[in-house]
Each structure stands twice: as C-alpha cells, then as structure tokens.
PDB file of C-alpha atoms and ligand atoms in Angstrom:
ATOM      1  CA  MET X  25       0.577 -38.288 -18.047  1.00 78.00           C
ATOM      2  CA  SER X  26      -1.192 -35.385 -16.641  1.00 93.00           C
ATOM      3  CA  LEU X  27       0.445 -32.301 -15.324  1.00 96.00           C
ATOM      4  CA  ARG X  28      -0.236 -31.972 -11.664  1.00 97.00           C
ATOM      5  CA  ILE X  29      -1.436 -28.585 -10.600  1.00 98.00           C
ATOM      6  CA  GLY X  30      -1.113 -27.173  -7.049  1.00 98.00           C
ATOM      7  CA  ILE X  31      -3.564 -24.325  -6.142  1.00 98.00           C
ATOM      8  CA  THR X  32      -2.918 -21.764  -3.259  1.00 98.00           C
ATOM      9  CA  GLY X  33      -5.778 -19.782  -2.020  1.00 98.00           C
ATOM     10  CA  ALA X  34      -7.951 -22.731  -3.233  1.00 98.00           C
ATOM     11  CA  ALA X  35     -10.915 -21.491  -1.047  1.00 98.00           C
ATOM     12  CA  GLY X  36     -10.715 -18.029  -2.489  1.00 97.00           C
ATOM     13  CA  ARG X  37     -12.711 -16.489  -5.564  1.00 95.00           C
ATOM     14  CA  MET X  38      -9.849 -17.301  -8.081  1.00 96.00           C
ATOM     15  CA  GLY X  39      -8.965 -20.508  -6.267  1.00 98.00           C
ATOM     16  CA  ARG X  40     -12.335 -22.112  -6.526  1.00 98.00           C
ATOM     17  CA  THR X  41     -12.512 -20.979 -10.414  1.00 97.00           C
ATOM     18  CA  LEU X  42      -9.038 -22.628 -10.769  1.00 98.00           C
ATOM     19  CA  VAL X  43     -10.226 -25.900  -9.218  1.00 98.00           C
ATOM     20  CA  GLN X  44     -13.125 -25.960 -11.606  1.00 98.00           C
ATOM     21  CA  ALA X  45     -11.059 -25.089 -14.589  1.00 97.00           C
ATOM     22  CA  VAL X  46      -8.491 -27.969 -13.815  1.00 98.00           C
ATOM     23  CA  ASP X  47     -11.358 -30.321 -13.507  1.00 97.00           C
ATOM     24  CA  ALA X  48     -12.591 -29.287 -16.952  1.00 96.00           C
ATOM     25  CA  SER X  49      -9.151 -29.442 -18.639  1.00 95.00           C
ATOM     26  CA  ASP X  50      -7.703 -32.529 -20.518  1.00 93.00           C
ATOM     27  CA  GLY X  51      -4.196 -33.157 -19.545  1.00 95.00           C
ATOM     28  CA  LEU X  52      -4.357 -31.518 -16.061  1.00 97.00           C
ATOM     29  CA  GLU X  53      -5.158 -32.837 -12.537  1.00 97.00           C
ATOM     30  CA  LEU X  54      -5.470 -31.350  -9.210  1.00 98.00           C
ATOM     31  CA  GLY X  55      -2.210 -32.362  -7.063  1.00 98.00           C
ATOM     32  CA  ALA X  56      -2.677 -30.113  -4.059  1.00 98.00           C
ATOM     33  CA  ALA X  57      -4.724 -27.300  -2.641  1.00 98.00           C
ATOM     34  CA  LEU X  58      -3.458 -24.799   0.016  1.00 98.00           C
ATOM     35  CA  GLU X  59      -5.126 -22.271   2.160  1.00 98.00           C
ATOM     36  CA  ARG X  60      -3.922 -19.935   5.051  1.00 97.00           C
ATOM     37  CA  PRO X  61      -3.169 -21.259   8.388  1.00 96.00           C
ATOM     38  CA  ASP X  62      -6.295 -19.720  10.305  1.00 96.00           C
ATOM     39  CA  SER X  63      -8.615 -20.928   7.476  1.00 97.00           C
ATOM     40  CA  SER X  64     -11.642 -22.672   8.949  1.00 97.00           C
ATOM     41  CA  LEU X  65     -11.875 -24.673   5.615  1.00 97.00           C
ATOM     42  CA  LEU X  66      -8.570 -26.670   6.215  1.00 98.00           C
ATOM     43  CA  GLY X  67      -9.254 -30.294   5.658  1.00 97.00           C
ATOM     44  CA  ALA X  68     -12.133 -29.703   3.331  1.00 97.00           C
ATOM     45  CA  ASP X  69     -12.151 -31.257  -0.125  1.00 98.00           C
ATOM     46  CA  ALA X  70     -11.020 -28.594  -2.521  1.00 98.00           C
ATOM     47  CA  SER X  71     -13.217 -29.908  -5.496  1.00 97.00           C
ATOM     48  CA  GLU X  72     -16.571 -30.133  -3.330  1.00 97.00           C
ATOM     49  CA  LEU X  73     -15.678 -26.644  -2.117  1.00 97.00           C
ATOM     50  CA  ALA X  74     -15.589 -25.462  -5.854  1.00 97.00           C
ATOM     51  CA  GLY X  75     -19.071 -26.995  -6.457  1.00 97.00           C
ATOM     52  CA  LEU X  76     -17.850 -30.319  -7.903  1.00 97.00           C
ATOM     53  CA  GLY X  77     -17.977 -33.841  -6.384  1.00 94.00           C
ATOM     54  CA  LYS X  78     -15.224 -34.920  -3.977  1.00 95.00           C
ATOM     55  CA  ARG X  79     -11.835 -35.697  -5.749  1.00 94.00           C
ATOM     56  CA  GLY X  80      -9.834 -36.509  -2.510  1.00 95.00           C
ATOM     57  CA  VAL X  81      -7.567 -33.357  -2.444  1.00 97.00           C
ATOM     58  CA  THR X  82      -8.027 -31.668   0.654  1.00 98.00           C
ATOM     59  CA  LEU X  83      -7.051 -28.125   1.802  1.00 98.00           C
ATOM     60  CA  THR X  84      -3.634 -27.831   3.888  1.00 98.00           C
ATOM     61  CA  ASP X  85      -1.732 -25.024   5.043  1.00 97.00           C
ATOM     62  CA  GLN X  86       1.550 -27.025   4.900  1.00 96.00           C
ATOM     63  CA  ILE X  87       3.221 -26.652   1.459  1.00 97.00           C
ATOM     64  CA  ALA X  88       6.077 -28.916   2.625  1.00 96.00           C
ATOM     65  CA  THR X  89       3.790 -31.913   2.882  1.00 97.00           C
ATOM     66  CA  VAL X  90       2.423 -31.656  -0.539  1.00 98.00           C
ATOM     67  CA  ILE X  91       5.386 -30.251  -2.440  1.00 97.00           C
ATOM     68  CA  ASP X  92       5.665 -33.771  -4.299  1.00 97.00           C
ATOM     69  CA  ASP X  93       2.137 -33.776  -5.194  1.00 98.00           C
ATOM     70  CA  PHE X  94       2.233 -30.991  -7.909  1.00 98.00           C
ATOM     71  CA  ASP X  95       4.503 -30.037 -11.028  1.00 97.00           C
ATOM     72  CA  VAL X  96       3.326 -26.439 -11.227  1.00 98.00           C
ATOM     73  CA  LEU X  97       1.941 -24.192  -8.406  1.00 98.00           C
ATOM     74  CA  VAL X  98      -0.766 -21.556  -9.378  1.00 98.00           C
ATOM     75  CA  ASP X  99      -0.940 -18.903  -6.951  1.00 98.00           C
ATOM     76  CA  PHE X 100      -3.636 -16.177  -6.569  1.00 98.00           C
ATOM     77  CA  THR X 101      -3.356 -15.117  -2.967  1.00 98.00           C
ATOM     78  CA  ALA X 102      -1.739 -12.009  -1.383  1.00 96.00           C
ATOM     79  CA  PRO X 103       1.894 -10.808  -1.804  1.00 97.00           C
ATOM     80  CA  ALA X 104       3.198 -12.288   1.544  1.00 97.00           C
ATOM     81  CA  ALA X 105       1.661 -15.581   0.845  1.00 97.00           C
ATOM     82  CA  THR X 106       2.982 -15.574  -2.595  1.00 98.00           C
ATOM     83  CA  LEU X 107       6.563 -14.784  -1.577  1.00 98.00           C
ATOM     84  CA  ALA X 108       6.487 -17.652   0.881  1.00 98.00           C
ATOM     85  CA  ASN X 109       5.153 -20.044  -1.673  1.00 98.00           C
ATOM     86  CA  LEU X 110       7.806 -18.861  -4.159  1.00 98.00           C
ATOM     87  CA  ALA X 111      10.508 -19.675  -1.758  1.00 98.00           C
ATOM     88  CA  ALA X 112       9.111 -23.191  -1.298  1.00 98.00           C
ATOM     89  CA  CYS X 113       9.070 -23.766  -4.970  1.00 98.00           C
ATOM     90  CA  ARG X 114      12.434 -22.520  -5.491  1.00 97.00           C
ATOM     91  CA  GLU X 115      13.720 -24.810  -2.789  1.00 97.00           C
ATOM     92  CA  ALA X 116      11.995 -27.813  -4.436  1.00 97.00           C
ATOM     93  CA  GLY X 117      12.612 -26.887  -8.152  1.00 96.00           C
ATOM     94  CA  ARG X 118       8.887 -26.397  -8.968  1.00 97.00           C
ATOM     95  CA  ALA X 119       7.509 -24.011 -11.598  1.00 98.00           C
ATOM     96  CA  ILE X 120       5.097 -21.295 -10.365  1.00 98.00           C
ATOM     97  CA  VAL X 121       2.356 -19.252 -11.968  1.00 98.00           C
ATOM     98  CA  ILE X 122       1.789 -15.999 -10.104  1.00 98.00           C
ATOM     99  CA  GLY X 123      -1.478 -14.194 -10.539  1.00 97.00           C
ATOM    100  CA  THR X 124      -1.399 -12.232  -7.239  1.00 96.00           C
ATOM    101  CA  THR X 125      -1.307  -8.465  -7.632  1.00 90.00           C
ATOM    102  CA  GLY X 126      -0.231  -5.652  -5.399  1.00 90.00           C
ATOM    103  CA  PHE X 127       3.695  -6.386  -5.070  1.00 95.00           C
ATOM    104  CA  SER X 128       6.066  -3.753  -3.990  1.00 95.00           C
ATOM    105  CA  ALA X 129       9.225  -2.958  -5.918  1.00 94.00           C
ATOM    106  CA  ASP X 130      11.277  -4.992  -3.422  1.00 97.00           C
ATOM    107  CA  ASP X 131       8.825  -7.881  -3.820  1.00 98.00           C
ATOM    108  CA  GLU X 132       9.285  -7.764  -7.636  1.00 97.00           C
ATOM    109  CA  THR X 133      13.073  -8.005  -7.177  1.00 98.00           C
ATOM    110  CA  VAL X 134      12.664 -11.143  -5.029  1.00 98.00           C
ATOM    111  CA  ILE X 135      10.343 -12.614  -7.787  1.00 98.00           C
ATOM    112  CA  ALA X 136      12.933 -11.802 -10.382  1.00 98.00           C
ATOM    113  CA  GLU X 137      15.805 -13.343  -8.470  1.00 98.00           C
ATOM    114  CA  ALA X 138      13.815 -16.685  -7.857  1.00 98.00           C
ATOM    115  CA  ALA X 139      13.244 -16.785 -11.555  1.00 98.00           C
ATOM    116  CA  THR X 140      16.970 -17.260 -12.076  1.00 98.00           C
ATOM    117  CA  ALA X 141      16.477 -20.789 -10.659  1.00 98.00           C
ATOM    118  CA  ILE X 142      12.907 -21.937 -11.385  1.00 98.00           C
ATOM    119  CA  PRO X 143      10.372 -21.060 -14.244  1.00 98.00           C
ATOM    120  CA  VAL X 144       8.080 -18.384 -13.068  1.00 98.00           C
ATOM    121  CA  CYS X 145       5.139 -16.972 -15.114  1.00 98.00           C
ATOM    122  CA  LYS X 146       3.684 -13.736 -13.738  1.00 97.00           C
ATOM    123  CA  ALA X 147       0.999 -11.538 -15.022  1.00 95.00           C
ATOM    124  CA  SER X 148      -1.365  -8.946 -13.642  1.00 88.00           C
ATOM    125  CA  ASN X 149      -4.022 -10.332 -16.033  1.00 89.00           C
ATOM    126  CA  PHE X 150      -4.080 -13.754 -17.408  1.00 95.00           C
ATOM    127  CA  SER X 151      -7.104 -13.387 -19.757  1.00 94.00           C
ATOM    128  CA  THR X 152      -6.349 -13.774 -23.492  1.00 92.00           C
ATOM    129  CA  GLY X 153      -8.546 -10.584 -24.349  1.00 94.00           C
ATOM    130  CA  VAL X 154      -6.514  -8.298 -22.025  1.00 94.00           C
ATOM    131  CA  ASN X 155      -3.280  -9.582 -23.343  1.00 94.00           C
ATOM    132  CA  LEU X 156      -4.496  -8.814 -26.875  1.00 93.00           C
ATOM    133  CA  CYS X 157      -5.505  -5.270 -25.572  1.00 96.00           C
ATOM    134  CA  PHE X 158      -1.889  -4.855 -24.374  1.00 95.00           C
ATOM    135  CA  LYS X 159      -0.750  -5.458 -28.175  1.00 93.00           C
ATOM    136  CA  LEU X 160      -3.519  -2.983 -29.364  1.00 96.00           C
ATOM    137  CA  LEU X 161      -2.412  -0.452 -26.846  1.00 97.00           C
ATOM    138  CA  GLU X 162       1.238  -0.498 -28.361  1.00 96.00           C
ATOM    139  CA  THR X 163      -0.218   0.211 -31.764  1.00 96.00           C
ATOM    140  CA  ALA X 164      -2.497   2.939 -30.426  1.00 97.00           C
ATOM    141  CA  ALA X 165       0.093   4.489 -28.402  1.00 98.00           C
ATOM    142  CA  ALA X 166       2.560   4.660 -31.316  1.00 97.00           C
ATOM    143  CA  ILE X 167       0.172   6.133 -33.726  1.00 97.00           C
ATOM    144  CA  LEU X 168      -1.900   8.383 -31.456  1.00 96.00           C
ATOM    145  CA  GLY X 169       0.090   8.743 -28.203  1.00 91.00           C
ATOM    146  CA  ALA X 170       2.031  11.977 -28.906  1.00 92.00           C
ATOM    147  CA  ASP X 171      -1.071  14.056 -29.806  1.00 94.00           C
ATOM    148  CA  SER X 172      -3.484  12.550 -27.303  1.00 97.00           C
ATOM    149  CA  ASP X 173      -4.307  12.775 -23.728  1.00 98.00           C
ATOM    150  CA  ILE X 174      -4.257   9.307 -22.172  1.00 98.00           C
ATOM    151  CA  GLU X 175      -6.483   8.313 -19.402  1.00 98.00           C
ATOM    152  CA  ILE X 176      -7.089   4.735 -17.774  1.00 98.00           C
ATOM    153  CA  TYR X 177     -10.292   3.702 -16.131  1.00 98.00           C
ATOM    154  CA  GLU X 178     -10.652   0.614 -14.232  1.00 98.00           C
ATOM    155  CA  ALA X 179     -13.627  -0.831 -12.210  1.00 98.00           C
ATOM    156  CA  HIS X 180     -13.677  -3.796  -9.950  1.00 97.00           C
ATOM    157  CA  HIS X 181     -15.884  -5.563  -7.136  1.00 96.00           C
ATOM    158  CA  ARG X 182     -16.043  -4.129  -3.515  1.00 97.00           C
ATOM    159  CA  HIS X 183     -13.685  -6.793  -2.212  1.00 96.00           C
ATOM    160  CA  LYS X 184     -10.653  -5.784  -4.208  1.00 94.00           C
ATOM    161  CA  VAL X 185      -7.814  -4.567  -1.900  1.00 92.00           C
ATOM    162  CA  ASP X 186      -5.343  -2.913  -4.171  1.00 92.00           C
ATOM    163  CA  ALA X 187      -5.714   0.137  -6.680  1.00 95.00           C
ATOM    164  CA  PRO X 188      -5.192   0.935  -9.244  1.00 96.00           C
ATOM    165  CA  SER X 189      -5.510  -2.711 -10.607  1.00 95.00           C
ATOM    166  CA  GLY X 190      -2.444  -4.558 -11.566  1.00 92.00           C
ATOM    167  CA  THR X 191      -3.972  -4.709 -15.119  1.00 93.00           C
ATOM    168  CA  ALA X 192      -4.375  -0.921 -15.274  1.00 97.00           C
ATOM    169  CA  LEU X 193      -0.912  -0.407 -14.172  1.00 96.00           C
ATOM    170  CA  SER X 194       0.398  -2.855 -16.915  1.00 93.00           C
ATOM    171  CA  MET X 195      -1.673  -1.082 -19.507  1.00 97.00           C
ATOM    172  CA  GLY X 196       0.015   2.297 -18.312  1.00 98.00           C
ATOM    173  CA  GLN X 197       3.347   0.640 -18.494  1.00 97.00           C
ATOM    174  CA  VAL X 198       2.743  -0.605 -22.091  1.00 96.00           C
ATOM    175  CA  VAL X 199       1.794   2.883 -23.243  1.00 98.00           C
ATOM    176  CA  ALA X 200       4.468   4.488 -21.311  1.00 98.00           C
ATOM    177  CA  ASP X 201       7.110   2.208 -22.682  1.00 97.00           C
ATOM    178  CA  THR X 202       5.930   2.780 -26.296  1.00 97.00           C
ATOM    179  CA  LEU X 203       6.139   6.537 -25.800  1.00 98.00           C
ATOM    180  CA  GLY X 204       9.461   6.512 -24.064  1.00 98.00           C
ATOM    181  CA  ARG X 205       7.976   7.923 -20.810  1.00 98.00           C
ATOM    182  CA  ASP X 206       8.749   6.904 -17.239  1.00 98.00           C
ATOM    183  CA  LEU X 207       5.542   5.729 -15.853  1.00 97.00           C
ATOM    184  CA  SER X 208       6.546   6.533 -12.238  1.00 96.00           C
ATOM    185  CA  LYS X 209       7.007  10.207 -13.425  1.00 97.00           C
ATOM    186  CA  VAL X 210       4.050  10.819 -15.591  1.00 98.00           C
ATOM    187  CA  ALA X 211       1.326   8.632 -13.765  1.00 98.00           C
ATOM    188  CA  VAL X 212      -1.415  10.683 -12.032  1.00 98.00           C
ATOM    189  CA  TYR X 213      -3.506   8.657  -9.647  1.00 96.00           C
ATOM    190  CA  GLY X 214      -6.129  11.035  -8.350  1.00 89.00           C
ATOM    191  CA  ARG X 215      -7.340  14.503  -9.159  1.00 94.00           C
ATOM    192  CA  GLU X 216      -9.068  16.851  -6.545  1.00 95.00           C
ATOM    193  CA  GLY X 217      -9.492  20.569  -6.032  1.00 96.00           C
ATOM    194  CA  GLN X 218      -7.205  23.123  -8.036  1.00 96.00           C
ATOM    195  CA  THR X 219      -5.386  20.626 -10.295  1.00 95.00           C
ATOM    196  CA  GLY X 220      -4.407  23.161 -12.997  1.00 96.00           C
ATOM    197  CA  ALA X 221      -4.611  22.239 -16.573  1.00 97.00           C
ATOM    198  CA  ARG X 222      -3.786  18.985 -17.751  1.00 97.00           C
ATOM    199  CA  ASP X 223      -0.157  18.178 -18.828  1.00 96.00           C
ATOM    200  CA  ARG X 224      -0.206  16.391 -22.178  1.00 95.00           C
ATOM    201  CA  ASP X 225       2.687  13.875 -21.035  1.00 96.00           C
ATOM    202  CA  THR X 226       0.737  12.704 -18.092  1.00 98.00           C
ATOM    203  CA  ILE X 227      -1.204   9.358 -17.992  1.00 98.00           C
ATOM    204  CA  GLY X 228      -4.092   9.438 -15.733  1.00 98.00           C
ATOM    205  CA  PHE X 229      -5.668   6.638 -13.626  1.00 98.00           C
ATOM    206  CA  ALA X 230      -9.249   6.512 -12.377  1.00 98.00           C
ATOM    207  CA  THR X 231     -10.474   3.699 -10.090  1.00 98.00           C
ATOM    208  CA  VAL X 232     -14.040   2.558  -9.263  1.00 98.00           C
ATOM    209  CA  ARG X 233     -14.722  -0.083  -6.679  1.00 98.00           C
ATOM    210  CA  ALA X 234     -18.429  -1.225  -6.750  1.00 98.00           C
ATOM    211  CA  GLY X 235     -20.612  -4.380  -6.162  1.00 98.00           C
ATOM    212  CA  ASP X 236     -19.601  -7.469  -8.158  1.00 96.00           C
ATOM    213  CA  ILE X 237     -17.777  -6.063 -11.094  1.00 97.00           C
ATOM    214  CA  VAL X 238     -15.251  -8.844 -12.246  1.00 93.00           C
ATOM    215  CA  GLY X 239     -12.913  -6.275 -14.081  1.00 95.00           C
ATOM    216  CA  ASP X 240     -13.377  -3.545 -16.571  1.00 97.00           C
ATOM    217  CA  HIS X 241     -10.555  -1.580 -18.114  1.00 97.00           C
ATOM    218  CA  THR X 242     -10.770   1.340 -20.682  1.00 98.00           C
ATOM    219  CA  VAL X 243      -7.739   3.190 -22.087  1.00 98.00           C
ATOM    220  CA  THR X 244      -8.676   6.505 -23.737  1.00 98.00           C
ATOM    221  CA  PHE X 245      -6.590   8.129 -26.307  1.00 98.00           C
ATOM    222  CA  ALA X 246      -8.277  11.771 -26.608  1.00 98.00           C
ATOM    223  CA  ALA X 247      -7.146  14.106 -29.254  1.00 96.00           C
ATOM    224  CA  ASP X 248      -8.687  17.355 -30.585  1.00 96.00           C
ATOM    225  CA  GLY X 249     -11.797  16.333 -32.475  1.00 96.00           C
ATOM    226  CA  GLU X 250     -11.625  12.629 -31.975  1.00 97.00           C
ATOM    227  CA  ARG X 251     -10.855   9.815 -29.347  1.00 97.00           C
ATOM    228  CA  VAL X 252     -10.097   6.114 -29.460  1.00 98.00           C
ATOM    229  CA  GLU X 253     -11.084   3.956 -26.479  1.00 98.00           C
ATOM    230  CA  ILE X 254      -9.681   0.468 -26.114  1.00 98.00           C
ATOM    231  CA  THR X 255     -12.032  -1.565 -23.562  1.00 98.00           C
ATOM    232  CA  HIS X 256     -11.946  -5.003 -22.054  1.00 97.00           C
ATOM    233  CA  LYS X 257     -14.834  -6.248 -19.739  1.00 97.00           C
ATOM    234  CA  ALA X 258     -14.417  -9.427 -17.844  1.00 94.00           C
ATOM    235  CA  SER X 259     -17.784 -11.087 -16.953  1.00 94.00           C
ATOM    236  CA  SER X 260     -16.395 -14.157 -15.194  1.00 92.00           C
ATOM    237  CA  ARG X 261     -13.198 -15.172 -13.485  1.00 92.00           C
ATOM    238  CA  ILE X 262     -12.942 -18.297 -15.767  1.00 95.00           C
ATOM    239  CA  SER X 263     -11.066 -16.253 -18.406  1.00 94.00           C
ATOM    240  CA  PHE X 264      -8.223 -15.578 -15.899  1.00 94.00           C
ATOM    241  CA  ALA X 265      -8.362 -19.322 -14.686  1.00 97.00           C
ATOM    242  CA  ARG X 266      -8.118 -20.735 -18.215  1.00 96.00           C
ATOM    243  CA  GLY X 267      -5.278 -18.365 -19.000  1.00 96.00           C
ATOM    244  CA  ALA X 268      -3.314 -19.239 -15.900  1.00 97.00           C
ATOM    245  CA  LEU X 269      -3.664 -22.924 -16.605  1.00 97.00           C
ATOM    246  CA  ARG X 270      -2.605 -22.439 -20.190  1.00 96.00           C
ATOM    247  CA  ALA X 271       0.517 -20.740 -18.678  1.00 97.00           C
ATOM    248  CA  ALA X 272       0.911 -23.631 -16.375  1.00 97.00           C
ATOM    249  CA  ALA X 273       0.986 -26.099 -19.212  1.00 96.00           C
ATOM    250  CA  TRP X 274       3.331 -23.862 -21.140  1.00 96.00           C
ATOM    251  CA  LEU X 275       5.810 -23.408 -18.131  1.00 94.00           C
ATOM    252  CA  GLY X 276       5.997 -26.952 -17.293  1.00 83.00           C
ATOM    253  CA  SER X 277       8.599 -27.462 -19.961  1.00 83.00           C
ATOM    254  CA  ARG X 278      10.541 -24.193 -19.774  1.00 95.00           C
ATOM    255  CA  GLU X 279      13.895 -23.286 -18.637  1.00 96.00           C
ATOM    256  CA  PRO X 280      14.133 -21.115 -15.400  1.00 98.00           C
ATOM    257  CA  GLY X 281      13.232 -17.481 -16.242  1.00 98.00           C
ATOM    258  CA  LEU X 282      10.603 -14.672 -15.640  1.00 98.00           C
ATOM    259  CA  TYR X 283       7.850 -15.067 -18.220  1.00 97.00           C
ATOM    260  CA  ASP X 284       4.436 -13.321 -18.724  1.00 95.00           C
ATOM    261  CA  MET X 285       1.357 -14.053 -20.645  1.00 94.00           C
ATOM    262  CA  GLN X 286       2.550 -12.510 -23.664  1.00 90.00           C
ATOM    263  CA  ASP X 287       5.320 -15.095 -23.825  1.00 94.00           C
ATOM    264  CA  VAL X 288       2.731 -17.777 -23.344  1.00 95.00           C
ATOM    265  CA  LEU X 289       0.666 -16.309 -26.093  1.00 93.00           C
ATOM    266  CA  GLY X 290       3.537 -15.888 -28.426  1.00 91.00           C
ATOM    267  CA  LEU X 291       2.625 -11.918 -28.691  1.00 85.00           C
ATOM    268  CA  LYS X 292       6.144 -10.743 -28.237  1.00 80.00           C
ATOM    269  CA  ALA X 293       7.517  -9.433 -31.501  1.00 68.00           C
TER     270      ALA X 293
HETATM  271  P1  NAD I  18      -9.680 -13.935  -2.391  1.00 78.07           P
HETATM  272  O1  NAD I  18      -9.467 -13.004  -1.366  1.00 78.07           O
HETATM  273  O2  NAD I  18     -10.990 -14.358  -2.879  1.00 78.07           O
HETATM  274  O3  NAD I  18      -8.844 -15.253  -2.324  1.00 78.07           O
HETATM  275  C1  NAD I  18      -7.407 -15.225  -1.870  1.00 78.07           C
HETATM  276  C2  NAD I  18      -7.287 -16.375  -1.074  1.00 78.07           C
HETATM  277  O4  NAD I  18      -5.848 -16.755  -0.713  1.00 78.07           O
HETATM  278  C3  NAD I  18      -8.220 -16.604   0.201  1.00 78.07           C
HETATM  279  O5  NAD I  18      -8.839 -17.755   0.148  1.00 78.07           O
HETATM  280  C4  NAD I  18      -7.214 -16.505   1.240  1.00 78.07           C
HETATM  281  O6  NAD I  18      -7.588 -17.261   2.354  1.00 78.07           O
HETATM  282  C5  NAD I  18      -5.938 -17.283   0.620  1.00 78.07           C
HETATM  283  N1  NAD I  18      -4.640 -17.020   1.274  1.00 78.07           N
HETATM  284  C6  NAD I  18      -4.201 -16.002   1.853  1.00 78.07           C
HETATM  285  N2  NAD I  18      -2.949 -16.086   2.407  1.00 78.07           N
HETATM  286  C7  NAD I  18      -2.798 -17.424   2.075  1.00 78.07           C
HETATM  287  C8  NAD I  18      -1.649 -18.317   2.432  1.00 78.07           C
HETATM  288  N3  NAD I  18      -0.594 -17.856   3.219  1.00 78.07           N
HETATM  289  N4  NAD I  18      -1.623 -19.454   1.991  1.00 78.07           N
HETATM  290  C9  NAD I  18      -2.664 -19.944   1.325  1.00 78.07           C
HETATM  291  N5  NAD I  18      -3.731 -19.241   0.931  1.00 78.07           N
HETATM  292  C10 NAD I  18      -3.804 -18.046   1.402  1.00 78.07           C
HETATM  293  O7  NAD I  18      -9.068 -13.192  -3.651  1.00 78.07           O
HETATM  294  P2  NAD I  18      -9.258 -13.370  -5.302  1.00 78.07           P
HETATM  295  O8  NAD I  18     -10.150 -12.406  -5.808  1.00 78.07           O
HETATM  296  O9  NAD I  18      -9.231 -14.682  -5.520  1.00 78.07           O
HETATM  297  O10 NAD I  18      -7.782 -12.686  -5.765  1.00 78.07           O
HETATM  298  C11 NAD I  18      -6.419 -13.116  -5.296  1.00 78.07           C
HETATM  299  C12 NAD I  18      -5.414 -12.342  -5.944  1.00 78.07           C
HETATM  300  O11 NAD I  18      -5.403 -12.671  -7.387  1.00 78.07           O
HETATM  301  C13 NAD I  18      -5.452 -10.819  -5.791  1.00 78.07           C
HETATM  302  O12 NAD I  18      -4.195 -10.384  -5.562  1.00 78.07           O
HETATM  303  C14 NAD I  18      -6.097 -10.399  -7.127  1.00 78.07           C
HETATM  304  O13 NAD I  18      -5.866  -9.044  -7.470  1.00 78.07           O
HETATM  305  C15 NAD I  18      -5.481 -11.377  -8.091  1.00 78.07           C
HETATM  306  N6  NAD I  18      -6.062 -11.493  -9.248  1.00 78.07           N
HETATM  307  C16 NAD I  18      -5.304 -11.622 -10.329  1.00 78.07           C
HETATM  308  C17 NAD I  18      -5.837 -12.083 -11.608  1.00 78.07           C
HETATM  309  C18 NAD I  18      -4.922 -12.186 -12.844  1.00 78.07           C
HETATM  310  O14 NAD I  18      -5.309 -12.495 -13.977  1.00 78.07           O
HETATM  311  N7  NAD I  18      -3.604 -11.937 -12.627  1.00 78.07           N
HETATM  312  C19 NAD I  18      -7.262 -12.177 -11.866  1.00 78.07           C
HETATM  313  C20 NAD I  18      -8.061 -12.111 -10.612  1.00 78.07           C
HETATM  314  C21 NAD I  18      -7.647 -11.775  -9.400  1.00 78.07           C
END
C-alpha cells in the first residue's frame, strides 16, 4: 500500500516540486494539498498546478478536512504556518517533515516539545549532497579548525526572506560544535567600517541574494599558506524534494522523536 503524503504550501516553489517528486516516486501518493487561506489557487488541482495532468487532489486551506487523507505531512511554508500545521498533526497523531527555515528559538522549543508525541523530521536542507558536506565539515573542522579562519558564504535567489540561510547556520553549528565553540558567541553576521583585525575564534557569515540562484554554500578554512573550501551548489529544487520524501518514507515507521536528515541517511556515528 502506498504512503499518502500531504503537502503544505503546495502552490509554492518547493510545494510544486514536491508534488512532481511524489508523482515520480514508487510507493508514494499525493493525499492532500494545502495552501494559505487567501490563496487565489484554492480549489485548483495540485498536480495540474505542478505541470502534470489532473490527479483529483485539490488545494484546500482546511487541514482538519483532509487530516485523514495523509500519513505524513511535508511542510515547506513559513514558520507561523508550520507551527499551526504541526499542532494539527500532533492532535491527529500524524508524522511531519519540516523543511521551513527561519524559526525563532521559541519556535524550536515548540517543535521539540511536539516531537515527544509524534515523529518529526526537521532539516534546514534535505539534499543528500549538503548532508554529506555536514559530515565533511566535521572532519575539516577537527583537522584544520584550530589553525584556520573559518568563513561561510551562501547565495540564494532574490525571493528568499531569511538570512543567513538555515543551511549556512547548520554548517556553522557543525563547525562550532566540533571545535567546542558557542555559535551564538562566535558568529559574525556582517562586517562594515572599522572592524578591527579578525579574531581567530570567530566564524564569519556572508550572504548574497540575487537572481534565481537555487542555493550555493561554501565553507572556507583559511590557514597561513593554504586554504580548503567545501562547496555545495544546488541546481534544482528536486534534490530537496527527493530528500524530504525519503525522510517522509523513513519517518512513516518511526517512534515519536525529533529527527534530522543525518538520521535518515544513517550519517550519525
Ligand atoms: P514559496 O514562497 O515559493 O512557497 C511557500 C508556500 O507556502 C507559498 O505557496 C505560500 O502561499 C504557502 N503558505 C504560506 N502560509 C501558508 C499556510 N498557512 N498554509 C498553507 N500554505 C501556506 O517558498 P519556497 O521557496 O517554496 O520555500 C518555502 C520554505 O522552505 C522556506 O522557509 C525556505 O527557506 C524553505 N526551504 C527549505 C529547504 C530545505 O531543504 N529544508 C529547501 C528549499 C526551501
């Protein structure tokens, strides 16, 4: 029997890509498609909107009316919408995959609390390549970190509303954790004017927003005489969608808990 996937933000950039990816996946079917209450697309066929033929699942803003139509909800929307969908999933005992970024520390607490009751998989980046980079960053930080200046560069399309990207922050967190540093104390998010010389312990972030860039990330470890750069470039959203659906299939049979893509890929030592 197919696993039924609910997709929120189904008319958005990631939502449409997820609808396409479900359609192309064996063992998965689209169970429900949600959009925000003021969307002009409510009632439209979600698959047709994603460039496919009609499949009969129409966009709704009422999660309660479709809660029995999916096994796992995949949510790439905005923080407030995700928290409302999380609450609905918790009440109904549904698993949820969260791809939304830009949560506050309080939001993270709410998500962790909900994960005591339902399976939740949350990742700032669901691509397999980026999750491999997290692993490579651990090794690079352990070997080079103490003697290097560490800088994280990210670039995304002009529509992205949060900065630095959730992926850049996760990369910083991996490096900081490996080096025993507190990211909230060592992160430098912008430089301008008389900044003074660089403090070796800081981790710098640089953000570019331009055109239709899907997502570029580079972490530089710059020592005296050499530097190592670990780079990932996404050329299509399909890598995030495939990863999120892999997480949904994995999550379908888990106990309640807060998981991430490293768990799904078995990358946790
Ligand atoms: P988008 O603006 O194209 O799509 C978001 C969609 O959510 C829109 O269609 C919007 O109408 C809808 N939405 C907003 N409120 C809603 C609500 N209450 N109920 C239902 N739908 C609602 O944005 P996007 O580029 O698809 O990105 C969405 C989110 O996913 C962002 O936070 C982005 O940073 C994140 N993202 C994460 C990954 C990852 O791998 N984790 C990858 C890409 C994007």
